[in-house]
Short mmCIF file of C-alpha atoms in Angstrom, two decimals:
data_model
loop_
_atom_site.label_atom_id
_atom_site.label_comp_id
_atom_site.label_asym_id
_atom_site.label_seq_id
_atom_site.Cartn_x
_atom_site.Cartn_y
_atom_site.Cartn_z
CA UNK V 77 18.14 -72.45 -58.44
CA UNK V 78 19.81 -68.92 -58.14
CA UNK V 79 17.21 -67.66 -60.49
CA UNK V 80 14.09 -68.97 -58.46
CA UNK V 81 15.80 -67.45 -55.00
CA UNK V 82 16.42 -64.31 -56.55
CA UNK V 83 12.87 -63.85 -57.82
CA UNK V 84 11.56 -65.11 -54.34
CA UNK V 85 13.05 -62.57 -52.89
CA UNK V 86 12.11 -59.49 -55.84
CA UNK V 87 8.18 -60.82 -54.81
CA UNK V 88 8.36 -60.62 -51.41
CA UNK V 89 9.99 -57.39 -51.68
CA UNK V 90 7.29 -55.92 -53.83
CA UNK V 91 4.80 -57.81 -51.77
CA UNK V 92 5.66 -55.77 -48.40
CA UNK V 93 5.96 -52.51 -50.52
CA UNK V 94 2.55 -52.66 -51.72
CA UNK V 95 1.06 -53.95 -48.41
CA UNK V 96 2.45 -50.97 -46.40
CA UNK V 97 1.13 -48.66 -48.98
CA UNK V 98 -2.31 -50.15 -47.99
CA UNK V 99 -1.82 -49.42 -43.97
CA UNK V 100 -4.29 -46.24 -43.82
CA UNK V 101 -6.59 -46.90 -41.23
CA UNK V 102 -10.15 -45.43 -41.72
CA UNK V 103 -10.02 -43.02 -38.91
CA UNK V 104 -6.08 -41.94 -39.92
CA UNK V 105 -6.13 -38.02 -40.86
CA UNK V 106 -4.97 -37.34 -44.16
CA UNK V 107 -1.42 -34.89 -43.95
CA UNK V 108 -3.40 -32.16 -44.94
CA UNK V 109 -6.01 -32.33 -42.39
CA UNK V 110 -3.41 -33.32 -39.92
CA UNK V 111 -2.03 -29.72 -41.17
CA UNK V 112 -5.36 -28.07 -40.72
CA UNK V 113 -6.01 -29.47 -37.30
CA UNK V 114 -2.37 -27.99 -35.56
CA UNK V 115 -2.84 -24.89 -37.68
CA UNK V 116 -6.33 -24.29 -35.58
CA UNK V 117 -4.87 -25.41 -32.35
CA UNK V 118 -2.23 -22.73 -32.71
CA UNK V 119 -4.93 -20.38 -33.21
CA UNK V 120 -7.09 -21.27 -30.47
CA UNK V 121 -3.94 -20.91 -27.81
CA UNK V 122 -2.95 -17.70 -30.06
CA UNK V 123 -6.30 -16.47 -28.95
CA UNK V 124 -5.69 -17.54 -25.23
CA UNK V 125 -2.84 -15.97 -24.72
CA UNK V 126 -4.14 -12.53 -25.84
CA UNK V 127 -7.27 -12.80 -24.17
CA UNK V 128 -7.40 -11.02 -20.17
CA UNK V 129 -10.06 -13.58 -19.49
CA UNK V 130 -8.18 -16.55 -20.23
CA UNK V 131 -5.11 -18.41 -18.83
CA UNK V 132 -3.93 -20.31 -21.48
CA UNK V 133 -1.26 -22.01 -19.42
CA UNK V 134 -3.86 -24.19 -17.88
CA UNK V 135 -5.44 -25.13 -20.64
CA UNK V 136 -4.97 -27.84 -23.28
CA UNK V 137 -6.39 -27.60 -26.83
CA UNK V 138 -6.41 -30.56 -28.85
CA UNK V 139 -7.65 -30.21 -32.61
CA UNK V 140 -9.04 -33.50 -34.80
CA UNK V 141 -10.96 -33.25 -38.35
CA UNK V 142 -11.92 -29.80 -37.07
CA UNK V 143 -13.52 -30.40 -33.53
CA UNK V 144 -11.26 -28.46 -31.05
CA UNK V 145 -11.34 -30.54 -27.23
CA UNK V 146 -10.38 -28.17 -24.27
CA UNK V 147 -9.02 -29.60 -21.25
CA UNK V 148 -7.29 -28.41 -17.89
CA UNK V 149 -8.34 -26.31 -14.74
CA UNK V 150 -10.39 -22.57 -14.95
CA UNK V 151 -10.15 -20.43 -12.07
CA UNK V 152 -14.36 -19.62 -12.55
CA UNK V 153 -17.46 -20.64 -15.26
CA UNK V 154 -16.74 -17.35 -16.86
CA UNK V 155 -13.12 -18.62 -17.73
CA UNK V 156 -14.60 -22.30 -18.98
CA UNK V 157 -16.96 -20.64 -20.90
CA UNK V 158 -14.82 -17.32 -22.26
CA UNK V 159 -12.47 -19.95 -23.69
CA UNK V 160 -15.04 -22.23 -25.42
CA UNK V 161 -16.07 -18.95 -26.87
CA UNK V 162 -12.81 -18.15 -27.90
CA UNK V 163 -12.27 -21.48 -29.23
CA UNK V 164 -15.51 -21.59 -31.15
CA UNK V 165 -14.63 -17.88 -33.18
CA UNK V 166 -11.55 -19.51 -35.04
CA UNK V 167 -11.56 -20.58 -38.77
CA UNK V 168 -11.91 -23.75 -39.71
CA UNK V 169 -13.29 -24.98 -36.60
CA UNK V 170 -16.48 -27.44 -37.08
CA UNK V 171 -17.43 -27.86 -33.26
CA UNK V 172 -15.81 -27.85 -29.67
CA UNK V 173 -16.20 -30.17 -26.60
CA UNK V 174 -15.51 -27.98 -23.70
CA UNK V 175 -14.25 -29.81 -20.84
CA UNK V 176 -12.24 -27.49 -18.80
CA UNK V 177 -12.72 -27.91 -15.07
CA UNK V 178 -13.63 -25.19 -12.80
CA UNK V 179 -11.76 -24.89 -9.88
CA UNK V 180 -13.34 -24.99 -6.50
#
């Protein structure tokens, strides 16, 4: 009896190891993409803050599988557009959805 309880528990043991090995969703980033992606968004607001043009406290940057997503307020269209510029220049970025709002 102590034999079959202690193997009941060894397979359920091994059981729940190997079935949270198999948890990767199909849209879950790999580590080194995951990598990738913060190393561009540190670039991008890099970029921002050294640019006259932009103010890089009002705007997000958000980085997944290389598409860069800009969000927050620009004083003027020049701004908006400056900063999808910016954004567009950096390695390793594939494309970027601009949607920075212009202030009235």
């Amino acid at each position: 009896m102590k034999k079959n309880h202690t193997l009941i528990i060894i397979l359920t043991g091994l059981m729940l190891s190997f079935g949270a090995g198999c948890a990767v969703k199909r849209d879950q980033q790999t580590v080194g993409s995951y990598i990738d992606d913060t190393a561009i968004t540190a670039k991008v607001k890099g970029q921002f803050v050294e640019s006259k043009l932009v103010a890089a406290s009002s705007i997000s940057v958000e980085t997944l599988k290389g598409t860069v997503m800009l969000s927050g307020f620009a004083k003027n269209s020049e701004e908006k557009t400056r900063a999808g510029q910016i954004a567009r220049d950096v390695a390793g970025v594939t494309d970027v959805k601009n949607e920075i709002a212009v202030r009235p």
